[in-house]
PDB file of N, CA and C in Angstrom:
ATOM      1  N   MET A 864     -82.660  74.376  18.860  1.00 39.00           N
ATOM      2  CA  MET A 864     -82.851  74.711  17.465  1.00 39.00           C
ATOM      3  C   MET A 864     -82.012  75.945  17.148  1.00 39.00           C
ATOM      4  N   LEU A 865     -81.303  75.913  16.049  1.00 42.00           N
ATOM      5  CA  LEU A 865     -80.441  77.024  15.685  1.00 42.00           C
ATOM      6  C   LEU A 865     -81.067  77.941  14.658  1.00 42.00           C
ATOM      7  N   ASN A 866     -81.885  77.415  13.786  1.00 45.00           N
ATOM      8  CA  ASN A 866     -82.489  78.199  12.723  1.00 45.00           C
ATOM      9  C   ASN A 866     -83.989  77.963  12.695  1.00 45.00           C
ATOM     10  N   LYS A 867     -84.718  78.873  12.069  1.00 50.00           N
ATOM     11  CA  LYS A 867     -86.163  78.724  11.973  1.00 50.00           C
ATOM     12  C   LYS A 867     -86.559  77.687  10.933  1.00 50.00           C
ATOM     13  N   ASN A 868     -85.690  77.413   9.971  1.00 53.00           N
ATOM     14  CA  ASN A 868     -85.962  76.432   8.935  1.00 53.00           C
ATOM     15  C   ASN A 868     -85.972  75.039   9.561  1.00 53.00           C
ATOM     16  N   LYS A 869     -87.084  74.319   9.414  1.00 51.00           N
ATOM     17  CA  LYS A 869     -87.241  73.002  10.026  1.00 51.00           C
ATOM     18  C   LYS A 869     -86.154  72.030   9.572  1.00 51.00           C
ATOM     19  N   ASN A 870     -85.653  72.185   8.342  1.00 52.00           N
ATOM     20  CA  ASN A 870     -84.628  71.290   7.813  1.00 52.00           C
ATOM     21  C   ASN A 870     -83.252  71.562   8.393  1.00 52.00           C
ATOM     22  N   GLU A 871     -83.110  72.624   9.179  1.00 62.00           N
ATOM     23  CA  GLU A 871     -81.811  72.965   9.737  1.00 62.00           C
ATOM     24  C   GLU A 871     -81.789  72.843  11.258  1.00 62.00           C
ATOM     25  N   GLU A 872     -82.709  72.071  11.834  1.00 78.00           N
ATOM     26  CA  GLU A 872     -82.757  71.910  13.281  1.00 78.00           C
ATOM     27  C   GLU A 872     -81.654  70.986  13.772  1.00 78.00           C
ATOM     28  N   PHE A 873     -81.021  71.387  14.847  1.00 80.00           N
ATOM     29  CA  PHE A 873     -80.054  70.554  15.544  1.00 80.00           C
ATOM     30  C   PHE A 873     -80.745  70.108  16.822  1.00 80.00           C
ATOM     31  N   LYS A 874     -80.673  68.836  17.154  1.00 86.00           N
ATOM     32  CA  LYS A 874     -81.327  68.330  18.357  1.00 86.00           C
ATOM     33  C   LYS A 874     -80.279  67.752  19.290  1.00 86.00           C
ATOM     34  N   ILE A 875     -80.476  67.998  20.567  1.00 85.00           N
ATOM     35  CA  ILE A 875     -79.529  67.511  21.566  1.00 85.00           C
ATOM     36  C   ILE A 875     -80.284  66.627  22.553  1.00 85.00           C
ATOM     37  N   SER A 876     -79.688  65.486  22.900  1.00 86.00           N
ATOM     38  CA  SER A 876     -80.324  64.533  23.806  1.00 86.00           C
ATOM     39  C   SER A 876     -79.300  64.012  24.798  1.00 86.00           C
ATOM     40  N   LEU A 877     -79.771  63.722  25.986  1.00 84.00           N
ATOM     41  CA  LEU A 877     -78.949  63.053  26.983  1.00 84.00           C
ATOM     42  C   LEU A 877     -79.493  61.637  27.107  1.00 84.00           C
ATOM     43  N   ILE A 878     -78.710  60.663  26.660  1.00 86.00           N
ATOM     44  CA  ILE A 878     -79.120  59.262  26.683  1.00 86.00           C
ATOM     45  C   ILE A 878     -78.166  58.533  27.620  1.00 86.00           C
ATOM     46  N   HIS A 879     -78.699  58.133  28.768  1.00 87.00           N
ATOM     47  CA  HIS A 879     -77.901  57.530  29.835  1.00 87.00           C
ATOM     48  C   HIS A 879     -76.770  58.494  30.197  1.00 87.00           C
ATOM     49  N   ASP A 880     -75.542  58.172  29.920  1.00 87.00           N
ATOM     50  CA  ASP A 880     -74.413  59.043  30.264  1.00 87.00           C
ATOM     51  C   ASP A 880     -73.739  59.592  29.003  1.00 87.00           C
ATOM     52  N   SER A 881     -74.516  59.685  27.924  1.00 89.00           N
ATOM     53  CA  SER A 881     -73.978  60.191  26.656  1.00 89.00           C
ATOM     54  C   SER A 881     -74.786  61.387  26.184  1.00 89.00           C
ATOM     55  N   LEU A 882     -74.081  62.387  25.692  1.00 87.00           N
ATOM     56  CA  LEU A 882     -74.708  63.559  25.094  1.00 87.00           C
ATOM     57  C   LEU A 882     -74.662  63.361  23.585  1.00 87.00           C
ATOM     58  N   VAL A 883     -75.822  63.426  22.924  1.00 90.00           N
ATOM     59  CA  VAL A 883     -75.897  63.195  21.484  1.00 90.00           C
ATOM     60  C   VAL A 883     -76.441  64.447  20.816  1.00 90.00           C
ATOM     61  N   ILE A 884     -75.698  64.971  19.844  1.00 88.00           N
ATOM     62  CA  ILE A 884     -76.129  66.127  19.062  1.00 88.00           C
ATOM     63  C   ILE A 884     -76.395  65.623  17.654  1.00 88.00           C
ATOM     64  N   ASN A 885     -77.671  65.669  17.234  1.00 90.00           N
ATOM     65  CA  ASN A 885     -78.065  65.231  15.894  1.00 90.00           C
ATOM     66  C   ASN A 885     -78.176  66.435  14.981  1.00 90.00           C
ATOM     67  N   PHE A 886     -77.604  66.319  13.789  1.00 87.00           N
ATOM     68  CA  PHE A 886     -77.643  67.376  12.791  1.00 87.00           C
ATOM     69  C   PHE A 886     -78.719  67.053  11.760  1.00 87.00           C
ATOM     70  N   PRO A 887     -79.259  68.059  11.069  1.00 87.00           N
ATOM     71  CA  PRO A 887     -80.321  67.819  10.085  1.00 87.00           C
ATOM     72  C   PRO A 887     -79.828  67.045   8.862  1.00 87.00           C
ATOM     73  N   SER A 888     -78.535  67.071   8.611  1.00 87.00           N
ATOM     74  CA  SER A 888     -77.939  66.335   7.492  1.00 87.00           C
ATOM     75  C   SER A 888     -76.462  66.129   7.813  1.00 87.00           C
ATOM     76  N   ARG A 889     -75.776  65.410   6.964  1.00 88.00           N
ATOM     77  CA  ARG A 889     -74.337  65.190   7.179  1.00 88.00           C
ATOM     78  C   ARG A 889     -73.587  66.500   6.976  1.00 88.00           C
ATOM     79  N   ILE A 890     -72.712  66.822   7.921  1.00 84.00           N
ATOM     80  CA  ILE A 890     -71.890  68.023   7.813  1.00 84.00           C
ATOM     81  C   ILE A 890     -70.460  67.664   8.193  1.00 84.00           C
ATOM     82  N   PHE A 891     -69.534  68.475   7.745  1.00 83.00           N
ATOM     83  CA  PHE A 891     -68.122  68.252   8.046  1.00 83.00           C
ATOM     84  C   PHE A 891     -67.756  69.085   9.268  1.00 83.00           C
ATOM     85  N   VAL A 892     -67.581  68.426  10.399  1.00 84.00           N
ATOM     86  CA  VAL A 892     -67.276  69.100  11.663  1.00 84.00           C
ATOM     87  C   VAL A 892     -65.760  69.156  11.839  1.00 84.00           C
ATOM     88  N   LYS A 893     -65.236  70.365  12.034  1.00 82.00           N
ATOM     89  CA  LYS A 893     -63.789  70.527  12.253  1.00 82.00           C
ATOM     90  C   LYS A 893     -63.430  70.354  13.722  1.00 82.00           C
ATOM     91  N   ASN A 894     -64.214  70.963  14.608  1.00 83.00           N
ATOM     92  CA  ASN A 894     -63.980  70.817  16.041  1.00 83.00           C
ATOM     93  C   ASN A 894     -65.240  71.215  16.786  1.00 83.00           C
ATOM     94  N   TYR A 895     -65.290  70.839  18.052  1.00 84.00           N
ATOM     95  CA  TYR A 895     -66.436  71.221  18.871  1.00 84.00           C
ATOM     96  C   TYR A 895     -65.991  71.402  20.314  1.00 84.00           C
ATOM     97  N   ALA A 896     -66.836  72.099  21.067  1.00 85.00           N
ATOM     98  CA  ALA A 896     -66.565  72.330  22.487  1.00 85.00           C
ATOM     99  C   ALA A 896     -67.885  72.455  23.230  1.00 85.00           C
ATOM    100  N   ILE A 897     -67.858  72.135  24.491  1.00 86.00           N
ATOM    101  CA  ILE A 897     -68.971  72.426  25.393  1.00 86.00           C
ATOM    102  C   ILE A 897     -68.439  73.434  26.391  1.00 86.00           C
ATOM    103  N   LYS A 898     -69.181  74.527  26.539  1.00 85.00           N
ATOM    104  CA  LYS A 898     -68.750  75.601  27.434  1.00 85.00           C
ATOM    105  C   LYS A 898     -69.845  75.905  28.443  1.00 85.00           C
ATOM    106  N   ASP A 899     -69.418  76.413  29.583  1.00 84.00           N
ATOM    107  CA  ASP A 899     -70.312  76.807  30.663  1.00 84.00           C
ATOM    108  C   ASP A 899     -70.795  78.230  30.383  1.00 84.00           C
ATOM    109  N   PHE A 900     -72.090  78.492  30.592  1.00 78.00           N
ATOM    110  CA  PHE A 900     -72.608  79.840  30.358  1.00 78.00           C
ATOM    111  C   PHE A 900     -72.066  80.855  31.359  1.00 78.00           C
ATOM    112  N   GLU A 901     -71.569  80.387  32.513  1.00 74.00           N
ATOM    113  CA  GLU A 901     -71.003  81.320  33.482  1.00 74.00           C
ATOM    114  C   GLU A 901     -69.642  81.797  33.004  1.00 74.00           C
ATOM    115  N   LYS A 902     -69.374  83.054  33.240  1.00 64.00           N
ATOM    116  CA  LYS A 902     -68.115  83.650  32.813  1.00 64.00           C
ATOM    117  C   LYS A 902     -66.944  83.031  33.573  1.00 64.00           C
ATOM    118  N   ASP A 903     -65.852  82.809  32.885  1.00 61.00           N
ATOM    119  CA  ASP A 903     -64.633  82.280  33.493  1.00 61.00           C
ATOM    120  C   ASP A 903     -64.099  83.291  34.504  1.00 61.00           C
ATOM    121  N   ASN A 904     -63.577  82.814  35.616  1.00 58.00           N
ATOM    122  CA  ASN A 904     -63.040  83.702  36.660  1.00 58.00           C
ATOM    123  C   ASN A 904     -61.876  84.549  36.179  1.00 58.00           C
ATOM    124  N   PHE A 905     -61.193  84.104  35.138  1.00 59.00           N
ATOM    125  CA  PHE A 905     -60.024  84.827  34.646  1.00 59.00           C
ATOM    126  C   PHE A 905     -60.373  85.834  33.561  1.00 59.00           C
ATOM    127  N   SER A 906     -61.652  85.974  33.228  1.00 53.00           N
ATOM    128  CA  SER A 906     -62.051  86.925  32.191  1.00 53.00           C
ATOM    129  C   SER A 906     -61.799  88.352  32.648  1.00 53.00           C
ATOM    130  N   ASN A 907     -61.331  89.155  31.755  1.00 59.00           N
ATOM    131  CA  ASN A 907     -61.105  90.571  32.013  1.00 59.00           C
ATOM    132  C   ASN A 907     -62.447  91.285  31.867  1.00 59.00           C
ATOM    133  N   SER A 908     -62.846  92.074  32.850  1.00 64.00           N
ATOM    134  CA  SER A 908     -64.149  92.745  32.790  1.00 64.00           C
ATOM    135  C   SER A 908     -64.227  93.743  31.640  1.00 64.00           C
ATOM    136  N   ASN A 909     -63.099  94.249  31.168  1.00 68.00           N
ATOM    137  CA  ASN A 909     -63.093  95.198  30.053  1.00 68.00           C
ATOM    138  C   ASN A 909     -62.918  94.516  28.701  1.00 68.00           C
ATOM    139  N   GLY A 910     -62.503  93.267  28.700  1.00 66.00           N
ATOM    140  CA  GLY A 910     -62.240  92.556  27.453  1.00 66.00           C
ATOM    141  C   GLY A 910     -63.400  91.653  27.070  1.00 66.00           C
ATOM    142  N   PRO A 911     -63.178  90.816  26.076  1.00 67.00           N
ATOM    143  CA  PRO A 911     -64.233  89.887  25.656  1.00 67.00           C
ATOM    144  C   PRO A 911     -64.515  88.861  26.753  1.00 67.00           C
ATOM    145  N   ILE A 912     -65.742  88.396  26.815  1.00 72.00           N
ATOM    146  CA  ILE A 912     -66.133  87.406  27.816  1.00 72.00           C
ATOM    147  C   ILE A 912     -65.559  86.052  27.424  1.00 72.00           C
ATOM    148  N   GLU A 913     -64.938  85.404  28.374  1.00 75.00           N
ATOM    149  CA  GLU A 913     -64.423  84.053  28.174  1.00 75.00           C
ATOM    150  C   GLU A 913     -65.310  83.103  28.974  1.00 75.00           C
ATOM    151  N   TYR A 914     -65.698  81.999  28.347  1.00 80.00           N
ATOM    152  CA  TYR A 914     -66.506  80.994  29.026  1.00 80.00           C
ATOM    153  C   TYR A 914     -65.640  79.786  29.355  1.00 80.00           C
ATOM    154  N   ARG A 915     -65.920  79.169  30.495  1.00 80.00           N
ATOM    155  CA  ARG A 915     -65.155  77.991  30.917  1.00 80.00           C
ATOM    156  C   ARG A 915     -65.418  76.833  29.966  1.00 80.00           C
ATOM    157  N   LYS A 916     -64.353  76.253  29.446  1.00 84.00           N
ATOM    158  CA  LYS A 916     -64.482  75.090  28.564  1.00 84.00           C
ATOM    159  C   LYS A 916     -64.664  73.849  29.420  1.00 84.00           C
ATOM    160  N   VAL A 917     -65.741  73.127  29.162  1.00 85.00           N
ATOM    161  CA  VAL A 917     -65.973  71.864  29.840  1.00 85.00           C
ATOM    162  C   VAL A 917     -65.214  70.768  29.103  1.00 85.00           C
ATOM    163  N   LEU A 918     -65.277  70.805  27.781  1.00 86.00           N
ATOM    164  CA  LEU A 918     -64.495  69.896  26.963  1.00 86.00           C
ATOM    165  C   LEU A 918     -64.319  70.500  25.585  1.00 86.00           C
ATOM    166  N   GLU A 919     -63.265  70.097  24.913  1.00 88.00           N
ATOM    167  CA  GLU A 919     -62.991  70.577  23.560  1.00 88.00           C
ATOM    168  C   GLU A 919     -62.343  69.432  22.793  1.00 88.00           C
ATOM    169  N   ASN A 920     -62.712  69.288  21.520  1.00 87.00           N
ATOM    170  CA  ASN A 920     -62.205  68.172  20.743  1.00 87.00           C
ATOM    171  C   ASN A 920     -62.054  68.568  19.281  1.00 87.00           C
ATOM    172  N   SER A 921     -60.911  68.259  18.684  1.00 85.00           N
ATOM    173  CA  SER A 921     -60.752  68.378  17.235  1.00 85.00           C
ATOM    174  C   SER A 921     -61.339  67.112  16.632  1.00 85.00           C
ATOM    175  N   TYR A 922     -62.153  67.261  15.624  1.00 78.00           N
ATOM    176  CA  TYR A 922     -62.925  66.131  15.125  1.00 78.00           C
ATOM    177  C   TYR A 922     -62.587  65.824  13.672  1.00 78.00           C
ATOM    178  N   TYR A 923     -62.815  66.763  12.803  1.00 82.00           N
ATOM    179  CA  TYR A 923     -62.517  66.698  11.375  1.00 82.00           C
ATOM    180  C   TYR A 923     -63.094  65.460  10.701  1.00 82.00           C
ATOM    181  N   LYS A 924     -64.425  65.314  10.823  1.00 85.00           N
ATOM    182  CA  LYS A 924     -65.144  64.200  10.197  1.00 85.00           C
ATOM    183  C   LYS A 924     -66.455  64.700   9.617  1.00 85.00           C
ATOM    184  N   GLU A 925     -66.939  63.995   8.602  1.00 88.00           N
ATOM    185  CA  GLU A 925     -68.273  64.263   8.072  1.00 88.00           C
ATOM    186  C   GLU A 925     -69.239  63.334   8.800  1.00 88.00           C
ATOM    187  N   VAL A 926     -70.192  63.919   9.512  1.00 89.00           N
ATOM    188  CA  VAL A 926     -71.081  63.136  10.370  1.00 89.00           C
ATOM    189  C   VAL A 926     -72.502  63.696  10.324  1.00 89.00           C
ATOM    190  N   ASP A 927     -73.463  62.880  10.793  1.00 92.00           N
ATOM    191  CA  ASP A 927     -74.829  63.372  10.961  1.00 92.00           C
ATOM    192  C   ASP A 927     -75.160  63.554  12.441  1.00 92.00           C
ATOM    193  N   HIS A 928     -74.225  63.172  13.316  1.00 92.00           N
ATOM    194  CA  HIS A 928     -74.387  63.387  14.757  1.00 92.00           C
ATOM    195  C   HIS A 928     -73.019  63.296  15.437  1.00 92.00           C
ATOM    196  N   ILE A 929     -72.970  63.805  16.642  1.00 90.00           N
ATOM    197  CA  ILE A 929     -71.787  63.655  17.496  1.00 90.00           C
ATOM    198  C   ILE A 929     -72.275  63.077  18.815  1.00 90.00           C
ATOM    199  N   LYS A 930     -71.580  62.068  19.298  1.00 91.00           N
ATOM    200  CA  LYS A 930     -71.933  61.438  20.569  1.00 91.00           C
ATOM    201  C   LYS A 930     -70.751  61.598  21.521  1.00 91.00           C
ATOM    202  N   ILE A 931     -71.007  62.221  22.647  1.00 89.00           N
ATOM    203  CA  ILE A 931     -69.981  62.418  23.669  1.00 89.00           C
ATOM    204  C   ILE A 931     -70.329  61.480  24.820  1.00 89.00           C
ATOM    205  N   GLU A 932     -69.540  60.444  24.971  1.00 91.00           N
ATOM    206  CA  GLU A 932     -69.819  59.426  25.983  1.00 91.00           C
ATOM    207  C   GLU A 932     -69.214  59.811  27.329  1.00 91.00           C
ATOM    208  N   ASN A 933     -69.741  59.198  28.376  1.00 90.00           N
ATOM    209  CA  ASN A 933     -69.266  59.427  29.753  1.00 90.00           C
ATOM    210  C   ASN A 933     -69.273  60.913  30.107  1.00 90.00           C
ATOM    211  N   ILE A 934     -70.369  61.570  29.815  1.00 86.00           N
ATOM    212  CA  ILE A 934     -70.481  63.014  30.035  1.00 86.00           C
ATOM    213  C   ILE A 934     -70.321  63.368  31.519  1.00 86.00           C
ATOM    214  N   SER A 935     -70.630  62.438  32.413  1.00 85.00           N
ATOM    215  CA  SER A 935     -70.527  62.727  33.852  1.00 85.00           C
ATOM    216  C   SER A 935     -69.089  63.003  34.286  1.00 85.00           C
ATOM    217  N   LYS A 936     -68.107  62.500  33.567  1.00 90.00           N
ATOM    218  CA  LYS A 936     -66.713  62.745  33.965  1.00 90.00           C
ATOM    219  C   LYS A 936     -66.283  64.191  33.722  1.00 90.00           C
ATOM    220  N   TYR A 937     -67.112  64.965  32.999  1.00 85.00           N
ATOM    221  CA  TYR A 937     -66.794  66.370  32.734  1.00 85.00           C
ATOM    222  C   TYR A 937     -67.428  67.315  33.748  1.00 85.00           C
ATOM    223  N   ASN A 938     -67.992  66.767  34.837  1.00 82.00           N
ATOM    224  CA  ASN A 938     -68.600  67.562  35.909  1.00 82.00           C
ATOM    225  C   ASN A 938     -69.718  68.469  35.409  1.00 82.00           C
ATOM    226  N   ILE A 939     -70.567  67.931  34.546  1.00 78.00           N
ATOM    227  CA  ILE A 939     -71.760  68.651  34.100  1.00 78.00           C
ATOM    228  C   ILE A 939     -72.715  68.716  35.292  1.00 78.00           C
ATOM    229  N   ILE A 940     -73.146  69.906  35.644  1.00 73.00           N
ATOM    230  CA  ILE A 940     -74.014  70.120  36.801  1.00 73.00           C
ATOM    231  C   ILE A 940     -75.472  70.087  36.337  1.00 73.00           C
ATOM    232  N   PRO A 941     -76.344  69.297  36.992  1.00 72.00           N
ATOM    233  CA  PRO A 941     -77.760  69.290  36.614  1.00 72.00           C
ATOM    234  C   PRO A 941     -78.388  70.676  36.774  1.00 72.00           C
ATOM    235  N   HIS A 942     -79.347  70.993  35.932  1.00 75.00           N
ATOM    236  CA  HIS A 942     -80.100  72.252  35.981  1.00 75.00           C
ATOM    237  C   HIS A 942     -79.186  73.467  35.858  1.00 75.00           C
ATOM    238  N   HIS A 943     -78.188  73.362  35.031  1.00 78.00           N
ATOM    239  CA  HIS A 943     -77.229  74.437  34.801  1.00 78.00           C
ATOM    240  C   HIS A 943     -77.149  74.668  33.294  1.00 78.00           C
ATOM    241  N   ALA A 944     -76.823  75.866  32.871  1.00 78.00           N
ATOM    242  CA  ALA A 944     -76.807  76.199  31.441  1.00 78.00           C
ATOM    243  C   ALA A 944     -75.419  76.010  30.828  1.00 78.00           C
ATOM    244  N   TYR A 945     -75.397  75.316  29.703  1.00 79.00           N
ATOM    245  CA  TYR A 945     -74.175  75.095  28.928  1.00 79.00           C
ATOM    246  C   TYR A 945     -74.482  75.401  27.475  1.00 79.00           C
ATOM    247  N   PHE A 946     -73.457  75.495  26.667  1.00 75.00           N
ATOM    248  CA  PHE A 946     -73.698  75.568  25.236  1.00 75.00           C
ATOM    249  C   PHE A 946     -72.637  74.798  24.475  1.00 75.00           C
ATOM    250  N   TYR A 947     -73.076  74.303  23.339  1.00 74.00           N
ATOM    251  CA  TYR A 947     -72.243  73.508  22.443  1.00 74.00           C
ATOM    252  C   TYR A 947     -71.830  74.417  21.300  1.00 74.00           C
ATOM    253  N   VAL A 948     -70.551  74.453  20.991  1.00 76.00           N
ATOM    254  CA  VAL A 948     -70.019  75.292  19.920  1.00 76.00           C
ATOM    255  C   VAL A 948     -69.337  74.367  18.924  1.00 76.00           C
ATOM    256  N   MET A 949     -69.624  74.582  17.643  1.00 74.00           N
ATOM    257  CA  MET A 949     -69.059  73.716  16.624  1.00 74.00           C
ATOM    258  C   MET A 949     -68.569  74.558  15.460  1.00 74.00           C
ATOM    259  N   THR A 950     -67.408  74.219  14.928  1.00 70.00           N
ATOM    260  CA  THR A 950     -66.922  74.837  13.702  1.00 70.00           C
ATOM    261  C   THR A 950     -67.063  73.800  12.604  1.00 70.00           C
ATOM    262  N   GLN A 951     -67.691  74.200  11.517  1.00 66.00           N
ATOM    263  CA  GLN A 951     -67.896  73.263  10.423  1.00 66.00           C
ATOM    264  C   GLN A 951     -67.346  73.833   9.130  1.00 66.00           C
ATOM    265  N   GLU A 952     -67.074  72.963   8.178  1.00 63.00           N
ATOM    266  CA  GLU A 952     -66.659  73.389   6.848  1.00 63.00           C
ATOM    267  C   GLU A 952     -67.916  73.529   6.012  1.00 63.00           C
ATOM    268  N   ASN A 953     -68.101  74.689   5.401  1.00 59.00           N
ATOM    269  CA  ASN A 953     -69.251  74.908   4.536  1.00 59.00           C
ATOM    270  C   ASN A 953     -68.813  75.862   3.433  1.00 59.00           C
ATOM    271  N   ASP A 954     -68.516  75.314   2.270  1.00 54.00           N
ATOM    272  CA  ASP A 954     -68.039  76.131   1.155  1.00 54.00           C
ATOM    273  C   ASP A 954     -69.132  77.007   0.563  1.00 54.00           C
ATOM    274  N   HIS A 955     -70.402  76.655   0.807  1.00 58.00           N
ATOM    275  CA  HIS A 955     -71.516  77.395   0.218  1.00 58.00           C
ATOM    276  C   HIS A 955     -71.916  78.606   1.044  1.00 58.00           C
ATOM    277  N   ASP A 956     -71.711  78.542   2.351  1.00 59.00           N
ATOM    278  CA  ASP A 956     -72.118  79.627   3.241  1.00 59.00           C
ATOM    279  C   ASP A 956     -71.024  79.843   4.286  1.00 59.00           C
ATOM    280  N   LEU A 957     -70.165  80.817   4.042  1.00 54.00           N
ATOM    281  CA  LEU A 957     -69.042  81.058   4.949  1.00 54.00           C
ATOM    282  C   LEU A 957     -69.490  81.509   6.330  1.00 54.00           C
ATOM    283  N   ASN A 958     -70.702  82.084   6.447  1.00 54.00           N
ATOM    284  CA  ASN A 958     -71.217  82.522   7.745  1.00 54.00           C
ATOM    285  C   ASN A 958     -71.734  81.361   8.580  1.00 54.00           C
ATOM    286  N   ALA A 959     -71.838  80.176   8.002  1.00 53.00           N
ATOM    287  CA  ALA A 959     -72.392  79.021   8.717  1.00 53.00           C
ATOM    288  C   ALA A 959     -71.307  78.176   9.374  1.00 53.00           C
ATOM    289  N   ARG A 960     -70.120  78.683   9.472  1.00 53.00           N
ATOM    290  CA  ARG A 960     -69.016  77.883  10.007  1.00 53.00           C
ATOM    291  C   ARG A 960     -69.130  77.632  11.500  1.00 53.00           C
ATOM    292  N   LEU A 961     -69.663  78.580  12.243  1.00 55.00           N
ATOM    293  CA  LEU A 961     -69.720  78.445  13.693  1.00 55.00           C
ATOM    294  C   LEU A 961     -71.173  78.315  14.124  1.00 55.00           C
ATOM    295  N   LYS A 962     -71.484  77.251  14.847  1.00 59.00           N
ATOM    296  CA  LYS A 962     -72.846  77.006  15.316  1.00 59.00           C
ATOM    297  C   LYS A 962     -72.842  76.944  16.837  1.00 59.00           C
ATOM    298  N   TYR A 963     -73.927  77.418  17.434  1.00 57.00           N
ATOM    299  CA  TYR A 963     -74.093  77.381  18.889  1.00 57.00           C
ATOM    300  C   TYR A 963     -75.393  76.669  19.205  1.00 57.00           C
ATOM    301  N   LEU A 964     -75.417  75.923  20.279  1.00 58.00           N
ATOM    302  CA  LEU A 964     -76.622  75.246  20.722  1.00 58.00           C
ATOM    303  C   LEU A 964     -76.619  75.232  22.240  1.00 58.00           C
ATOM    304  N   GLY A 965     -77.599  75.859  22.861  1.00 60.00           N
ATOM    305  CA  GLY A 965     -77.680  75.890  24.321  1.00 60.00           C
ATOM    306  C   GLY A 965     -78.402  74.680  24.856  1.00 60.00           C
ATOM    307  N   PHE A 966     -78.016  74.242  26.047  1.00 54.00           N
ATOM    308  CA  PHE A 966     -78.736  73.147  26.703  1.00 54.00           C
ATOM    309  C   PHE A 966     -78.560  73.253  28.202  1.00 54.00           C
TER     310      PHE A 966
END
């Protein structure tokens, strides 16, 4: 869940070998990525933290969900922390462009 408002809940499910992210309504997704919560080995300790990208995709579609099939080919480790990052177009709320969802 990203927000306290029940109408703005994002839900994530693992169905067989597909990762499904359901949105509370149709939104225009520009791109998305799945990143590992562990810091990338190449991150500079004095600079910003870089997270290892598991996958990244330019999407540019209006959707009510995103389905990532064959998730096992991305070496997702069971019982490990990841997060989903999405950039969306939102003309009404410029601060709502970037969303994060941990799983």
